[in-house]
Coordinates of C-alpha atoms (C1' of nucleotides) in Angstrom, one line a residue:
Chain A
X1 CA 32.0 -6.0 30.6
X2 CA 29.0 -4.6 30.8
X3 CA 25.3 -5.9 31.7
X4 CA 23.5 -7.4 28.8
X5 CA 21.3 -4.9 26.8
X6 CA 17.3 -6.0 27.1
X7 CA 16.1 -4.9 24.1
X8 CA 12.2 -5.3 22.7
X9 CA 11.2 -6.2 19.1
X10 CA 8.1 -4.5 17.5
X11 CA 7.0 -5.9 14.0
X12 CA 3.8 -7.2 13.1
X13 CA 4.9 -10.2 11.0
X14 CA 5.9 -12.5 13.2
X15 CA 8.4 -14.0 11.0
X16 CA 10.5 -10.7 10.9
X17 CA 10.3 -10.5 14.9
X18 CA 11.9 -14.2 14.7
X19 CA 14.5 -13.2 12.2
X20 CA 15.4 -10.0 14.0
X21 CA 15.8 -11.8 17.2
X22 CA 18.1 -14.6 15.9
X23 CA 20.3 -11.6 14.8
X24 CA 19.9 -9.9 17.7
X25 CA 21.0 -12.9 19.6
X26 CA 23.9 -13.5 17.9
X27 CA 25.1 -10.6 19.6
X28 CA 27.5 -9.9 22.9
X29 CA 25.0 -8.7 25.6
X30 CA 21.8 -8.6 23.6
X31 CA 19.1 -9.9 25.4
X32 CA 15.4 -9.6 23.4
X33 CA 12.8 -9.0 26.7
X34 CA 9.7 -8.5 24.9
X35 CA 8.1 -8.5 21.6
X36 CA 4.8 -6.3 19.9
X37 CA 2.8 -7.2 17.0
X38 CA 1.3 -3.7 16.9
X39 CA 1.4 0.0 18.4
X40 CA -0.5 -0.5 21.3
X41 CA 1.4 -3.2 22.6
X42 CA 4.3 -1.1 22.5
X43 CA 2.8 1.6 24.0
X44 CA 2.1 -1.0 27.3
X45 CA 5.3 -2.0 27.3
X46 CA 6.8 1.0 27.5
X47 CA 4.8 2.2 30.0
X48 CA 4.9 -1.1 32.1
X49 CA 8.8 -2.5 31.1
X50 CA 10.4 -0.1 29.2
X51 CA 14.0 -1.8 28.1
X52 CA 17.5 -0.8 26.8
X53 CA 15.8 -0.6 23.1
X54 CA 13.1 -0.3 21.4
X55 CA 13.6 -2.1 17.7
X56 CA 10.3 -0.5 16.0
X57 CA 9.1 -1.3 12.5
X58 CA 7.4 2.5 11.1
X59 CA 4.9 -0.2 9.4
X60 CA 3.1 -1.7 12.2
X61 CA -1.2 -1.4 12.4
X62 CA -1.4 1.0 15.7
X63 CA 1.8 3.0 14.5
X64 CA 0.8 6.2 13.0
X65 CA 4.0 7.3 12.0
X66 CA 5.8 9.8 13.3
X67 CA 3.4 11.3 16.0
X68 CA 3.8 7.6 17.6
X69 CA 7.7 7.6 18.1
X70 CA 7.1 10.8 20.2
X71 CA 4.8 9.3 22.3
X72 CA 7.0 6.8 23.2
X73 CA 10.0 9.0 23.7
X74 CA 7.5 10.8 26.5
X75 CA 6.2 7.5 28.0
X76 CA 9.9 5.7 28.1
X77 CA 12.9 8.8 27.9
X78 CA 15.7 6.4 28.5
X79 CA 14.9 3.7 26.4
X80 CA 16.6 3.8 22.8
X81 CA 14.4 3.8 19.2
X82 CA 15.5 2.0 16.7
X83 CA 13.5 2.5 13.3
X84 CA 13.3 0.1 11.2
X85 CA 11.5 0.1 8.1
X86 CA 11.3 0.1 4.3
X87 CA 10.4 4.3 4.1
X88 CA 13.1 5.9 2.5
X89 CA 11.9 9.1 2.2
X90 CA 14.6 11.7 4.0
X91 CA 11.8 13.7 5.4
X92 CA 10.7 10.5 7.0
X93 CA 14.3 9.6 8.3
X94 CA 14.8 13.6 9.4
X95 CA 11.2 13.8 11.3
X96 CA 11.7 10.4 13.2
X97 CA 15.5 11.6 14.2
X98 CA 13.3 15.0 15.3
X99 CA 10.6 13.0 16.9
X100 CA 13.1 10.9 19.3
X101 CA 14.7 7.8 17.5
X102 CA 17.9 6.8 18.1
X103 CA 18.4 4.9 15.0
X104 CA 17.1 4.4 12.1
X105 CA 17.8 1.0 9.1
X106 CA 15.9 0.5 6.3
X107 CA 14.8 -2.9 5.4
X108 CA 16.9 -3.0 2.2
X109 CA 20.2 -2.4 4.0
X110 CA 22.9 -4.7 4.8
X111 CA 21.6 -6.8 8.0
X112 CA 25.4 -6.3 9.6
X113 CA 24.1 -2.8 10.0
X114 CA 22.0 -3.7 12.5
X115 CA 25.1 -4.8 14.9
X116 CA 26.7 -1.7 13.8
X117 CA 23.3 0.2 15.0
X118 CA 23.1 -1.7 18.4
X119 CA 26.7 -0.5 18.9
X120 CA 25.9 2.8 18.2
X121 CA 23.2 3.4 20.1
X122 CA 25.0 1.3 23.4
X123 CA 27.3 4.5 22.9
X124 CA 24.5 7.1 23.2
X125 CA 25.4 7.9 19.5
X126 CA 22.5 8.2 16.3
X127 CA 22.9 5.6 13.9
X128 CA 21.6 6.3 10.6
X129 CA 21.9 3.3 7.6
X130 CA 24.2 3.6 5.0
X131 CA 22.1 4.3 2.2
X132 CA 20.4 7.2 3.9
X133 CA 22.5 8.9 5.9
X134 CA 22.9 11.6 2.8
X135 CA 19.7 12.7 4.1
X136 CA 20.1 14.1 7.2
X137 CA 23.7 15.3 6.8
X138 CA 22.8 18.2 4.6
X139 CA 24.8 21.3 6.0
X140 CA 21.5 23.3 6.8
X141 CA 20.8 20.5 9.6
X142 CA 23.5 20.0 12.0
X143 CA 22.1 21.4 14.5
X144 CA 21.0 19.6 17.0
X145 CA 17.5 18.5 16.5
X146 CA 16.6 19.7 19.9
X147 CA 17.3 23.4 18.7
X148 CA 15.4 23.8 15.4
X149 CA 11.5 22.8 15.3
X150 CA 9.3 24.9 13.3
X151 CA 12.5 25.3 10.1
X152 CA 11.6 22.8 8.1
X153 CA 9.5 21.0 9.5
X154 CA 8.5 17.2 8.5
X155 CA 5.0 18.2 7.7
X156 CA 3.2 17.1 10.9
X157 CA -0.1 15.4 10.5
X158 CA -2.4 15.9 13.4
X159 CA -4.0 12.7 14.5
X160 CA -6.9 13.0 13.1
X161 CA -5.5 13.8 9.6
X162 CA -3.2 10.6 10.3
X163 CA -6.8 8.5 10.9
X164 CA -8.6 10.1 7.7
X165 CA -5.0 9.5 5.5
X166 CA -5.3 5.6 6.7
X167 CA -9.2 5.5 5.9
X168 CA -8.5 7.6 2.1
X169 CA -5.7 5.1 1.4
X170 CA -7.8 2.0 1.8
X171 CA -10.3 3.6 -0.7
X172 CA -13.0 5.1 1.5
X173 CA -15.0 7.6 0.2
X174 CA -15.5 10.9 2.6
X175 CA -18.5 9.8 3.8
X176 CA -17.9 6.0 4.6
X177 CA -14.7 7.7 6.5
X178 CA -17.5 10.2 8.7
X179 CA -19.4 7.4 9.4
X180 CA -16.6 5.1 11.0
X181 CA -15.5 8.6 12.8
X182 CA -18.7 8.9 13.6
X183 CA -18.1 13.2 12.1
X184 CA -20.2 14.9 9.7
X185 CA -19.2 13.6 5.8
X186 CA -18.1 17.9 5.2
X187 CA -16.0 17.8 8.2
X188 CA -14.1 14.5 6.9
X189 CA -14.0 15.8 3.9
X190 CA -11.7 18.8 5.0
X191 CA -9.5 17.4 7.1
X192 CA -9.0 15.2 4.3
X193 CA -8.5 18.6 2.0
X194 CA -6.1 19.5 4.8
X195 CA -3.7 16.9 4.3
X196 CA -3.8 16.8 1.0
X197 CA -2.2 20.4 1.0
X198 CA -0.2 19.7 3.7
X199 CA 1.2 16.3 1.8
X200 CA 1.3 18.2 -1.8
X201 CA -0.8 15.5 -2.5
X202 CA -3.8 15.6 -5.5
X203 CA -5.8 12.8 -5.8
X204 CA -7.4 10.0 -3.8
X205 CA -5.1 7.3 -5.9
X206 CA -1.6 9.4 -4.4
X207 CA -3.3 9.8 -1.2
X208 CA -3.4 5.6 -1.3
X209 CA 0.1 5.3 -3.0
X210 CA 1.5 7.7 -0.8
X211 CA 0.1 5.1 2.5
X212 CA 0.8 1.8 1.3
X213 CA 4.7 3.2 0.2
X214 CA 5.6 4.8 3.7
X215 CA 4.1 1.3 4.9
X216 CA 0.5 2.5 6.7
X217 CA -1.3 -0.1 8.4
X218 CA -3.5 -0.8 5.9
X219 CA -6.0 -3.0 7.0
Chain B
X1 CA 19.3 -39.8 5.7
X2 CA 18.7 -37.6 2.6
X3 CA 20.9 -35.5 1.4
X4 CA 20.4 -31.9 2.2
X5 CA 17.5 -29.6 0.3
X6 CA 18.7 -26.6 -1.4
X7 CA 16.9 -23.6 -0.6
X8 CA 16.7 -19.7 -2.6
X9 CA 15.4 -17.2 -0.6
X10 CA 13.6 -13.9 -2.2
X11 CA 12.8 -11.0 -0.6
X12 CA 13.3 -7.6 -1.1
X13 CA 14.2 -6.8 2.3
X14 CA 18.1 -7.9 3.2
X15 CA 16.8 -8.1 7.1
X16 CA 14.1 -10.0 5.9
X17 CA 16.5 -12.7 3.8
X18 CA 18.9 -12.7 6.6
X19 CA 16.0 -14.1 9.7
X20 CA 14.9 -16.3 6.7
X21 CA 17.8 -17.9 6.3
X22 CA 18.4 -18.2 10.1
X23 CA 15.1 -19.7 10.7
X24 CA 16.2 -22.4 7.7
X25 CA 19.5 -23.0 9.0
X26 CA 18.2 -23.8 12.0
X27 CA 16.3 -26.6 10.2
X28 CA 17.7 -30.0 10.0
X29 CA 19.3 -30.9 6.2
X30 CA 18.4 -27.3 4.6
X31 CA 20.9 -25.2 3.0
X32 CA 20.3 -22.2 1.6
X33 CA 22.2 -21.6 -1.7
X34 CA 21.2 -18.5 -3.1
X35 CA 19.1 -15.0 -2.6
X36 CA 17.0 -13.0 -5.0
X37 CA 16.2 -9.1 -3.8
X38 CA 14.4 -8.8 -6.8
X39 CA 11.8 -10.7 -9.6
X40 CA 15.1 -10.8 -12.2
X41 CA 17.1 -12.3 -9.9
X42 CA 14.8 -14.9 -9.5
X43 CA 14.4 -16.1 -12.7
X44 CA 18.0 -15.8 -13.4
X45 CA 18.6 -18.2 -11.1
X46 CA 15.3 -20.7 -11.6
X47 CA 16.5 -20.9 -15.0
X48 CA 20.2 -21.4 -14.3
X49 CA 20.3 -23.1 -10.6
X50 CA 17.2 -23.8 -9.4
X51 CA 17.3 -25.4 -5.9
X52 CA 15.1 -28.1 -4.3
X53 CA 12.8 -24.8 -2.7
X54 CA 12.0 -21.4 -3.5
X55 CA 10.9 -19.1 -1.1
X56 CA 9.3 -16.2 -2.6
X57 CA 7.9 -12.9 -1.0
X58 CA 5.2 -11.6 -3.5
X59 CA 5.6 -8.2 -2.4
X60 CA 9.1 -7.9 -4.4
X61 CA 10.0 -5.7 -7.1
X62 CA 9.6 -7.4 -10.8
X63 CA 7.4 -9.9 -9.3
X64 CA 4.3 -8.7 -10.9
X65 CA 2.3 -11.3 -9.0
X66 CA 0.5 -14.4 -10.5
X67 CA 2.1 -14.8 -13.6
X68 CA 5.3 -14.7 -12.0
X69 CA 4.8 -18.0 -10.2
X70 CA 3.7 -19.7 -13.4
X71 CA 6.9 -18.5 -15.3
X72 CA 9.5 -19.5 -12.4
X73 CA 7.1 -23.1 -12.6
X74 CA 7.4 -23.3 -16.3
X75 CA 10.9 -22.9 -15.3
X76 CA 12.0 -25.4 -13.1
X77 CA 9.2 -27.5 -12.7
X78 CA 10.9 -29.5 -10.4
X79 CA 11.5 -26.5 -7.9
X80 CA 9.0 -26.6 -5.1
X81 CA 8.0 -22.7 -4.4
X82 CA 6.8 -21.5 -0.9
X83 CA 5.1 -18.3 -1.7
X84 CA 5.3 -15.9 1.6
X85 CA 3.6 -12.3 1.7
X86 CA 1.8 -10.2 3.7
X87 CA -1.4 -10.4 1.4
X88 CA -4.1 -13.1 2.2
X89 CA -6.8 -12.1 0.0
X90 CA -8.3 -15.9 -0.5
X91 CA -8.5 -14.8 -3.9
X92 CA -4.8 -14.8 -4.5
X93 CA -4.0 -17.6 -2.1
X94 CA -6.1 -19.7 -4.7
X95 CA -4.5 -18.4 -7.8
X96 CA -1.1 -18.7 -6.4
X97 CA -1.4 -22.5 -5.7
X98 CA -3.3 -23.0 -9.5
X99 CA -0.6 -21.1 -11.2
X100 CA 1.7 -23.6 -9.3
X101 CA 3.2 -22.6 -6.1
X102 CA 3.6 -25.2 -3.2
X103 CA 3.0 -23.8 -0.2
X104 CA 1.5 -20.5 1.1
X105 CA 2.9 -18.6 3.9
X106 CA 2.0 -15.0 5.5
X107 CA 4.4 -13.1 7.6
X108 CA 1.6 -12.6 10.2
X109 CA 1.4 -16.3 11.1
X110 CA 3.5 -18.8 13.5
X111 CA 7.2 -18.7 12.6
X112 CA 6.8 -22.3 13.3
X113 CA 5.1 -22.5 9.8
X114 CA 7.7 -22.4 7.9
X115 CA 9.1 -25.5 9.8
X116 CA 6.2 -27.3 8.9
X117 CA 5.6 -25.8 5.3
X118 CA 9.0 -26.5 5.0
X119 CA 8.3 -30.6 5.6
X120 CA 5.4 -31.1 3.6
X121 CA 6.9 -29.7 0.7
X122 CA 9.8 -31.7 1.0
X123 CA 7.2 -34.5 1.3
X124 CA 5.4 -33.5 -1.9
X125 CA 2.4 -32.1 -0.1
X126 CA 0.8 -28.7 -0.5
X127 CA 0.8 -26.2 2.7
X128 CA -1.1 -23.3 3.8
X129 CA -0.8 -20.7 6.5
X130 CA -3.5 -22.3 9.4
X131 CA -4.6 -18.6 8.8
X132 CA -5.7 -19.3 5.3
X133 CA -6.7 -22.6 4.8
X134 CA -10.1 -22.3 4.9
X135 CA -9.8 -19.8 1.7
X136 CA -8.9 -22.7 -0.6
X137 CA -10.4 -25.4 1.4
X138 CA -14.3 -24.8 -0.1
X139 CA -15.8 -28.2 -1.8
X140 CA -16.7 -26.0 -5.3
X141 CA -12.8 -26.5 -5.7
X142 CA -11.6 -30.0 -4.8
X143 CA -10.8 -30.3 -8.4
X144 CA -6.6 -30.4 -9.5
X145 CA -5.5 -27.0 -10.6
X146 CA -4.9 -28.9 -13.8
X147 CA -8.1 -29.6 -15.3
X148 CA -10.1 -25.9 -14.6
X149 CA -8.3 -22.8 -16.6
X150 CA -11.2 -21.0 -17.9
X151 CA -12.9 -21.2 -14.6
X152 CA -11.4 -18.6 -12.3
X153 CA -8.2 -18.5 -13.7
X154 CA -5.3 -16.3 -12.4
X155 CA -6.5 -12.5 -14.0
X156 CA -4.2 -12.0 -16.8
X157 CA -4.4 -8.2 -18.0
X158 CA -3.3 -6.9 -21.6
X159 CA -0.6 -5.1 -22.5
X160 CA -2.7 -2.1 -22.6
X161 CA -4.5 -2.6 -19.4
X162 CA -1.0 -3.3 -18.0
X163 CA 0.0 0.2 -19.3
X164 CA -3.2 2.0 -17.9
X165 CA -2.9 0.3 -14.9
X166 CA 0.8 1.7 -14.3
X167 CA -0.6 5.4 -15.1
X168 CA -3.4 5.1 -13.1
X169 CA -1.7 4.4 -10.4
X170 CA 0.3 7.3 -10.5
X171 CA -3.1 8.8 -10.1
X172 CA -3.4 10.2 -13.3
X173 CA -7.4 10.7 -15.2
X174 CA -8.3 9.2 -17.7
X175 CA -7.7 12.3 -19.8
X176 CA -4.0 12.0 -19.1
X177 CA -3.9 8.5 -19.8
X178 CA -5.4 9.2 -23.0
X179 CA -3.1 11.9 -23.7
X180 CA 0.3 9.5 -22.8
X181 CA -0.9 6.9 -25.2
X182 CA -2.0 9.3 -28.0
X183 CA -5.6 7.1 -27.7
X184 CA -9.1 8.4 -26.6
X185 CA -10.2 9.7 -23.2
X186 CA -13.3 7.0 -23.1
X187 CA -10.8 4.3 -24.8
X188 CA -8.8 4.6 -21.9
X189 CA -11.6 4.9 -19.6
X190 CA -12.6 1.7 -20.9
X191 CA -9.5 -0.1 -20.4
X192 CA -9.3 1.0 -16.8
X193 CA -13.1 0.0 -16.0
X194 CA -12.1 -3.9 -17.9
X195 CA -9.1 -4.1 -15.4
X196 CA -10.8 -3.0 -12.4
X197 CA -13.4 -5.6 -13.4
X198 CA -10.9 -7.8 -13.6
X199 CA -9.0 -7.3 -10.1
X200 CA -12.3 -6.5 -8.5
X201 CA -11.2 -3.3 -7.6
X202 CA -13.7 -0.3 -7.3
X203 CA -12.1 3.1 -7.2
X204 CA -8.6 4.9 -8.2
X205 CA -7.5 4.5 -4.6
X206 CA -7.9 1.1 -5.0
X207 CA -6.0 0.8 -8.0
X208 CA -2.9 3.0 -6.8
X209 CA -2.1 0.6 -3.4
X210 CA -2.8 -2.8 -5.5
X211 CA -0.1 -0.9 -8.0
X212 CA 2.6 -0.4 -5.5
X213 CA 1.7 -3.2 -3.4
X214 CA 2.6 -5.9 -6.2
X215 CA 5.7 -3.5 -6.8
X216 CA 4.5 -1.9 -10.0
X217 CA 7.1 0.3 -11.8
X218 CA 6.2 3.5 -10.2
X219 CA 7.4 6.1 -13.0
Chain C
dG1 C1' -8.2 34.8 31.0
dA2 C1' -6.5 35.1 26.3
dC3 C1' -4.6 33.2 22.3
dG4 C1' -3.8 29.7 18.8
dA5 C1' -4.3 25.2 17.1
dA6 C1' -7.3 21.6 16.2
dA7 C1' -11.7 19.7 15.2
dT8 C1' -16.1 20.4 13.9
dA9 C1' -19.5 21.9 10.2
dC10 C1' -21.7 23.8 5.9
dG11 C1' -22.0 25.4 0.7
dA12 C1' -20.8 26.0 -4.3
dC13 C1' -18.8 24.6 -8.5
dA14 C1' -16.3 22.3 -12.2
dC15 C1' -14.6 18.1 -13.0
dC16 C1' -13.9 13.1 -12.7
dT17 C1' -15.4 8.5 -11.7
dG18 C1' -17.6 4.0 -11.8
dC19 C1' -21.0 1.5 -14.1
dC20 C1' -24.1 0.6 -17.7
dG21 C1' -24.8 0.3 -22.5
dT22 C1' -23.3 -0.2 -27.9
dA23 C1' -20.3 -0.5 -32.0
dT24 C1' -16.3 -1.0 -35.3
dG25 C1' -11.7 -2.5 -37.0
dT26 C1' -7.7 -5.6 -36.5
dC27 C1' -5.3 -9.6 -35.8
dG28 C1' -4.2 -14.5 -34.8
dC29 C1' -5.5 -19.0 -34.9
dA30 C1' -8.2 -23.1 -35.7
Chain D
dT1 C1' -13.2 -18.6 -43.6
dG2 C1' -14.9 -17.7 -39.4
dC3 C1' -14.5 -17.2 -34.4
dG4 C1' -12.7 -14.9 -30.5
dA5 C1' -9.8 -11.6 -28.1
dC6 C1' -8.1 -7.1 -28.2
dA7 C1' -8.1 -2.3 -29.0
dT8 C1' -10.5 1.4 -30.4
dA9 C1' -14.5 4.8 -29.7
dC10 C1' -18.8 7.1 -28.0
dG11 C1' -22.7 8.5 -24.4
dG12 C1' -25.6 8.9 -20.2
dC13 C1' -26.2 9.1 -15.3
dA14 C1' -25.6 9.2 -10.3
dG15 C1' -22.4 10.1 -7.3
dG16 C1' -17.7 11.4 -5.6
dT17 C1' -13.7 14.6 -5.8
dG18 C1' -10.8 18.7 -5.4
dT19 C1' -10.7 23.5 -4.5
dC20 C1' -12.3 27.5 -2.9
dG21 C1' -14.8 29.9 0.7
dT22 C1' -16.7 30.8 5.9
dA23 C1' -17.8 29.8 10.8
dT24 C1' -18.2 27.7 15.6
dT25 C1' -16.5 25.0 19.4
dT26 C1' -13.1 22.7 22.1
dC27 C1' -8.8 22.3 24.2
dG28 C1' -4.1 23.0 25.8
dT29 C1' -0.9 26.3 27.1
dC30 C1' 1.2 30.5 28.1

DNA sequence: GACGAAATACGACACCTGCCGTATGTCGCA
DNA sequence: TGCGACATACGGCAGGTGTCGTATTTCGTC
């Protein structure tokens, strides 16, 4: 019926981009374009050759979460965002919904949910995987996401506090941080403070657990 | 012209098992006969039908690293076991293959890997990632995994430091600790500076991503 | 141009950490 | 019986952390 779909995989292990795109290709009209080991190669691509989809692991080096879905949204409007990635935290889910995704699978779900998703989002629908989908379907939220911004909102790092949360989790003390930053050790310190709060987290050992589980780029 | 190898994949990520087995299928005389999402699973099924292979993500849950490979050998020491994870610390790469793993694979490298890795195992041979080779490939360590144990041998903790090593991760002080296990503040301040000695790791941050990386019981 | 958010920067204080010692009791195994 | 591994326990010291302040500059946006 329709034209294929061209649809470009992001994942920096390679062997997940070749998994995902024998799936993908087992599918009527699915056409993987492009692939990305890492944020910035997305961000080119969707400037350059933005296509149908966007398949995007959370987990990649050069995606800082949240803030980077966004981006993409504003660089490529028509192209779909499907998250994919092994975060299960509903605030996660609810902030990358809010941020501009289309879609978003964990990596534990059932793999037929990823045809299921691709339909979806063909229909201009959200498609939310099975074992989350409690999350963002609490009554409070049905609005639609375009409405309600500052309610609840998913705790929004600024991108420096994104940069000092990566550094923290891979054990570096404030001042090795404000020297790769090229800041002032105090200054590194408090953004670092900042986040903390912000995060409701305590300690430089749940500022690293905190990373590694919503899958930062950690090297 | 031989009969077909039988193959268990084991990863925690369904998406991730389903391109596996793709790639594989794709391979000539490979069948895969069983999956694993978790470290239990595994052994369930070493002990009860191992296969010709074993591909095993280290990242899983109840796969507390090193020691796991030697139990699944101890096993089925007929089952060849392709360990695949993101990690390639040449420290781990080393101890995986002395504790009796195959073939080393990271997700980051050529898809066409596993092809190959896939071949030499079934011809008795050893593979690594291209991206790793020169880790194990030094001249100090030409010797068979056999004959060294003492040497450099695969870090096994205590029961105790396996226990501190869980709460520490949580990012709880050594006071804390101390007060969980009804045992001194400097006893367990001990136990956590032997394991960090151990792992070579240097600070709490440290600790908390090794912890949830190897898929450490939370709490 | 005015306002707010973000980034920058500094200080103080109690506490904890990482690293270096040493020492004693228990238990298994050769 | 004795050796070695493990668990227990204590202390010092330099440095880092977490939490509380305050203050200036830069930048986007209304």
């Amino acid at each position: 019926m329709s034209k294929a779909m061209t649809v470009i995989v992001a994942d920096d292990h390679a062997i997940v981009r070749e998994g995902l795109k024998m799936l993908l290709s087992t599918m009527a009209d699915v056409t993987v374009v492009a692939e990305a080991a890492d944020g910035e190669a997305v961000q080119v691509l969707a400037r350059s050759e933005p296509a149908d989809l966007l398949v995007l692991d959370l987990g990649m080096p050069g995606v800082t979460g949240i803030q980077f879905i966004a981006d993409i949204r504003a660089m490529a409007p028509r192209m779909k965002i499907l998250v994919l990635t092994a975060n299960v935290e509903p605030r996660t889910v609810r902030a990358a919904i809010e941020a501009g995704a289309n879609g978003y699978l964990t990596k534990n779900g059932d793999p037929a949910e990823l045809a299921d998703a691709v339909d979806a989002l063909r229909a201009n629908d959200i498609y939310l995987a099975q074992s989350i989908r409690f999350a963002v379907s609490d009554p409070a939220r049905q609005t639609l996401p375009s409405a309600t911004d500052e309610a609840l909102s998913p705790i929004p790092l600024t991108r420096r506090e994104m940069q000092i949360l990566s550094l923290a989790a891979q054990g570096l003390t404030a001042r090795e941080i404000a020297e790769r930053l090229g800041i002032s050790p105090l200054t590194a310190r408090k953004h670092r403070e900042n986040l903390m709060r912000k995060l409701s987290l305590h300690s430089a050992a749940e500022i690293a657990a905190y990373a590694v589980r919503i899958g930062l780029p950690i090297g």
